[in-house]
CSV table of C-alpha atoms in Angstrom, one decimal:
chain,number,residue,atom,x,y,z
A,1,MET,CA,46.7,32.4,-29.7
A,2,THR,CA,44.6,33.5,-26.8
A,3,ASN,CA,42.3,35.6,-29.0
A,4,HIS,CA,42.1,32.7,-31.5
A,5,ILE,CA,41.0,30.3,-28.6
A,6,LYS,CA,38.4,32.8,-27.5
A,7,GLN,CA,37.0,32.9,-31.0
A,8,LEU,CA,36.9,29.1,-31.2
A,9,VAL,CA,35.0,29.0,-27.9
A,10,ALA,CA,32.5,31.5,-29.2
A,11,GLU,CA,32.0,29.5,-32.4
A,12,GLU,CA,31.5,26.3,-30.5
A,13,LEU,CA,28.9,27.9,-28.2
A,14,GLN,CA,27.1,29.3,-31.2
A,15,ASN,CA,27.2,26.1,-33.3
A,16,PRO,CA,28.1,23.1,-31.1
A,17,SER,CA,30.2,20.5,-32.8
A,18,PHE,CA,30.7,18.4,-29.6
A,19,PHE,CA,27.8,16.5,-28.2
A,20,MET,CA,28.6,17.6,-24.6
A,21,THR,CA,28.5,21.3,-25.6
A,22,GLY,CA,24.9,20.9,-26.5
A,23,GLU,CA,24.1,19.0,-23.4
A,24,TYR,CA,25.7,21.6,-21.1
A,25,LEU,CA,23.8,24.4,-22.9
A,26,LYS,CA,20.6,22.7,-21.9
A,27,VAL,CA,21.3,23.2,-18.2
A,28,LEU,CA,23.9,26.0,-18.1
A,29,GLN,CA,23.9,29.5,-19.4
A,30,PRO,CA,27.3,31.0,-20.4
A,31,LEU,CA,27.5,34.8,-19.7
A,32,TYR,CA,28.1,37.1,-22.6
A,33,LYS,CA,29.6,40.6,-22.9
A,34,ASN,CA,29.5,42.7,-26.0
A,35,GLY,CA,28.2,39.6,-27.9
A,36,LEU,CA,31.0,37.3,-26.8
A,37,PRO,CA,31.2,34.7,-24.1
A,38,GLN,CA,33.0,35.8,-21.0
A,39,VAL,CA,36.2,33.8,-21.1
A,40,ILE,CA,37.7,34.6,-17.7
A,41,LYS,CA,41.0,32.9,-18.3
A,42,VAL,CA,43.0,31.0,-21.0
A,43,ASP,CA,45.8,28.8,-19.7
A,44,ILE,CA,48.3,27.8,-22.4
A,45,ASP,CA,50.7,24.8,-21.6
A,46,ASN,CA,53.2,24.7,-24.4
A,47,VAL,CA,55.1,21.8,-22.7
A,48,ASN,CA,52.1,19.4,-22.9
A,49,ALA,CA,50.7,21.2,-25.9
A,50,ILE,CA,47.3,21.8,-24.4
A,51,ALA,CA,45.2,24.9,-23.6
A,52,LYS,CA,42.3,25.5,-21.3
A,53,ALA,CA,39.6,28.2,-21.7
A,54,TYR,CA,37.3,29.0,-18.7
A,55,VAL,CA,33.8,30.5,-19.4
A,56,VAL,CA,31.7,32.2,-16.7
A,57,VAL,CA,28.4,30.5,-16.1
A,58,LYS,CA,25.3,32.6,-15.0
A,59,ASP,CA,24.4,32.3,-11.3
A,60,GLU,CA,27.1,29.7,-10.7
A,61,SER,CA,30.7,29.8,-9.3
A,62,PHE,CA,32.0,26.9,-11.4
A,63,TYR,CA,33.0,27.3,-15.1
A,64,LEU,CA,32.5,25.8,-18.5
A,65,LEU,CA,35.9,24.4,-19.5
A,66,PHE,CA,37.1,24.1,-23.1
A,67,LEU,CA,40.2,22.0,-23.7
A,68,PHE,CA,42.3,22.4,-26.8
A,69,ASP,CA,45.1,20.4,-28.4
A,70,ILE,CA,47.7,22.9,-29.6
A,71,GLU,CA,50.5,20.6,-30.8
A,72,LYS,CA,50.2,21.4,-34.5
A,73,GLU,CA,47.2,23.6,-34.7
A,74,VAL,CA,44.6,24.7,-32.2
A,75,VAL,CA,41.9,22.0,-32.1
A,76,LEU,CA,39.0,21.7,-29.6
A,77,SER,CA,39.4,18.3,-27.9
A,78,CYS,CA,36.9,18.3,-25.0
A,79,VAL,CA,34.2,20.3,-23.3
A,80,GLU,CA,33.4,19.9,-19.6
A,81,THR,CA,33.0,21.9,-16.4
A,82,ALA,CA,35.7,23.0,-14.0
A,83,PRO,CA,35.1,23.6,-10.2
A,84,PHE,CA,35.5,26.9,-8.4
A,85,VAL,CA,38.4,26.6,-5.9
A,86,ARG,CA,39.2,29.0,-3.0
A,87,ILE,CA,41.9,28.4,-0.4
A,88,SER,CA,42.2,30.3,2.8
A,89,TYR,CA,44.0,30.3,6.1
A,90,THR,CA,42.6,32.2,9.1
A,91,ALA,CA,44.3,32.7,12.4
A,92,VAL,CA,42.3,34.2,15.2
A,93,SER,CA,42.7,34.9,18.9
A,94,LYS,CA,40.6,36.3,21.7
A,95,GLU,CA,43.7,37.1,23.8
A,96,LEU,CA,46.2,38.5,21.4
A,97,GLU,CA,46.0,42.0,20.1
A,98,LEU,CA,45.9,42.7,16.4
A,99,GLU,CA,49.3,44.3,16.5
A,100,ASP,CA,50.7,41.1,18.2
A,101,LEU,CA,49.2,38.9,15.4
A,102,LEU,CA,50.6,41.2,12.7
A,103,GLY,CA,54.0,41.1,14.3
A,104,LEU,CA,54.2,37.3,14.1
A,105,THR,CA,54.6,37.1,10.3
A,106,THR,CA,55.7,39.3,7.4
A,107,VAL,CA,53.1,37.7,5.1
A,108,LEU,CA,50.5,40.4,4.4
A,109,PRO,CA,46.9,39.2,5.2
A,110,THR,CA,44.1,39.5,2.7
A,111,THR,CA,41.7,40.6,5.4
A,112,ILE,CA,42.2,41.9,9.0
A,113,ILE,CA,39.6,41.0,11.6
A,114,LYS,CA,39.3,43.5,14.4
A,115,LYS,CA,37.7,42.7,17.8
A,116,GLY,CA,34.6,44.8,18.2
A,117,GLU,CA,33.9,45.4,14.6
A,118,LYS,CA,30.5,44.5,13.2
A,119,CYS,CA,30.1,41.3,11.2
A,120,GLY,CA,27.1,39.7,9.6
A,121,ARG,CA,23.6,40.4,11.1
A,122,GLY,CA,24.8,43.0,13.5
A,123,PHE,CA,27.1,40.7,15.6
A,124,GLU,CA,30.5,41.9,16.7
A,125,TYR,CA,33.7,40.0,16.4
A,126,ASP,CA,34.9,38.9,19.8
A,127,TYR,CA,38.4,38.1,18.5
A,128,ASN,CA,41.2,39.5,16.4
A,129,GLY,CA,42.4,37.7,13.3
A,130,LEU,CA,44.3,37.5,10.1
A,131,GLU,CA,42.9,35.9,6.9
A,132,PHE,CA,45.0,34.8,3.9
A,133,VAL,CA,43.0,34.0,0.8
A,134,SER,CA,43.9,32.7,-2.6
A,135,THR,CA,42.9,34.4,-5.8
A,136,ASP,CA,39.5,33.4,-7.2
A,137,ASP,CA,40.8,32.9,-10.8
A,138,PRO,CA,40.2,29.4,-12.2
A,139,ALA,CA,43.0,26.8,-11.6
A,140,ASP,CA,43.4,23.2,-10.7
A,141,PHE,CA,43.3,22.5,-7.0
A,142,LEU,CA,46.9,21.3,-6.8
A,143,ASP,CA,48.2,24.3,-8.7
A,144,LYS,CA,46.2,26.7,-6.6
A,145,LEU,CA,47.3,25.0,-3.3
A,146,ALA,CA,51.0,25.1,-4.5
A,147,ALA,CA,50.7,28.8,-5.3
A,148,PHE,CA,49.0,29.5,-1.9
A,149,LEU,CA,51.8,27.7,-0.1
A,150,ASP,CA,54.4,29.7,-2.1
A,151,VAL,CA,53.0,32.8,-0.5
A,152,LEU,CA,52.9,31.4,3.1
A,153,GLU,CA,56.5,30.1,2.6
A,154,THR,CA,57.8,33.6,2.1
A,155,ASP,CA,57.8,33.6,5.9
A,156,SER,CA,57.5,30.0,7.0
A,157,GLU,CA,58.7,30.5,10.5
A,158,GLY,CA,56.3,33.4,10.9
A,159,ILE,CA,53.3,31.4,9.8
A,160,LYS,CA,54.4,28.5,12.1
A,161,HIS,CA,54.6,31.0,15.0
A,162,LEU,CA,51.2,32.4,14.0
A,163,SER,CA,49.6,28.9,14.0
A,164,GLU,CA,51.2,28.0,17.3
A,165,LYS,CA,50.2,31.2,19.1
A,166,THR,CA,46.6,31.0,17.9
A,167,LEU,CA,46.2,27.2,17.8
A,168,CYS,CA,44.8,27.6,14.2
A,169,HIS,CA,46.3,24.9,12.1
A,170,GLU,CA,43.8,24.4,9.3
A,171,ILE,CA,43.8,25.6,5.7
A,172,PHE,CA,40.3,25.6,4.3
A,173,VAL,CA,39.6,24.5,0.8
A,174,THR,CA,36.2,25.4,-0.7
A,175,ILE,CA,35.2,23.6,-3.9
A,176,ILE,CA,32.0,24.2,-5.8
A,177,TYR,CA,31.5,21.8,-8.7
A,178,HIS,CA,28.8,21.2,-11.2
A,179,ASN,CA,26.3,18.7,-10.0
A,180,ASP,CA,26.5,16.6,-13.2
A,181,VAL,CA,27.7,13.5,-11.4
A,182,ALA,CA,26.7,11.8,-8.1
A,183,SER,CA,29.8,13.0,-6.2
A,184,PHE,CA,33.0,15.0,-6.6
A,185,THR,CA,35.9,12.7,-7.4
A,186,GLY,CA,39.5,12.8,-8.3
A,187,LEU,CA,40.7,14.8,-5.3
A,188,TRP,CA,44.2,13.9,-4.2
A,189,LEU,CA,47.4,15.3,-2.7
A,190,GLU,CA,51.0,15.0,-4.0
A,191,SER,CA,53.5,13.9,-1.4
A,192,VAL,CA,55.6,17.0,-1.9
A,193,LEU,CA,52.5,19.2,-1.0
A,194,MET,CA,51.9,17.1,2.1
A,195,LYS,CA,55.5,17.6,3.1
A,196,ARG,CA,55.2,21.4,2.6
A,197,LEU,CA,52.0,21.5,4.7
A,198,SER,CA,53.7,19.5,7.5
A,199,GLU,CA,56.6,21.8,7.6
A,200,LEU,CA,54.3,24.7,8.1
A,201,ASN,CA,52.4,22.8,10.8
A,202,LEU,CA,49.2,23.1,8.8
A,203,GLY,CA,46.5,20.7,7.7
A,204,LEU,CA,43.6,20.8,5.2
A,205,THR,CA,39.8,20.9,5.7
A,206,PHE,CA,37.6,20.6,2.7
A,207,ASP,CA,34.1,22.1,2.1
A,208,ILE,CA,32.8,20.6,-1.1
A,209,TYR,CA,29.4,21.7,-2.6
A,210,PRO,CA,27.5,20.6,-5.7
A,211,SER,CA,25.6,23.3,-7.6
A,212,GLY,CA,23.6,23.7,-10.8
A,213,LYS,CA,21.2,21.5,-12.8
A,214,ARG,CA,22.3,18.0,-13.4
A,215,LEU,CA,22.7,16.7,-17.0
A,216,TYR,CA,20.0,14.5,-18.3
A,217,SER,CA,17.8,14.7,-15.2
A,218,GLY,CA,16.9,18.4,-15.2
A,219,ASP,CA,17.1,18.4,-11.4
């Protein structure tokens, strides 16, 4: 089914049957490889009989999103954009040694920050730190946050100790969306996720950015 969906995406981009496909192609440029659009991910949800195909857009972080109804046959039902979402938690300390930080949790960090190492523009880090980062693959915010918490909860007590020792209690959520509306809407949290965050003694901070040319205006 995945290959069939990719072929349908290619056909729709070549000869748009949806009005919105044509409108998006006026302001966005899908990336191609070997003559085919770069479909970075296909999500198939058999329970709800839907599938999602994400296409890479040139010079942008967000994606073109193709929705399919797969209940009886694979039929394109909607074309829109999907935001880029990255989730990270960074714990830093000027006092604690790197070995001390690593000893607080068994969750492996994505990046280790060492005091004295060079960072951007020749500056040196004046602290040690551990950074935990989600994957960059396309996914809904709630799904990505749940998966990120799954990782942290493999050592809940360790993450709590890390946040308490460093006084770093914020998970950062970066969202980059297509600037085809006046503002980013529809962002919400399920109560079960709020409970999981509370049990880890962590909160959320959002950085939300519009990007790309707007539909209809050419801005």
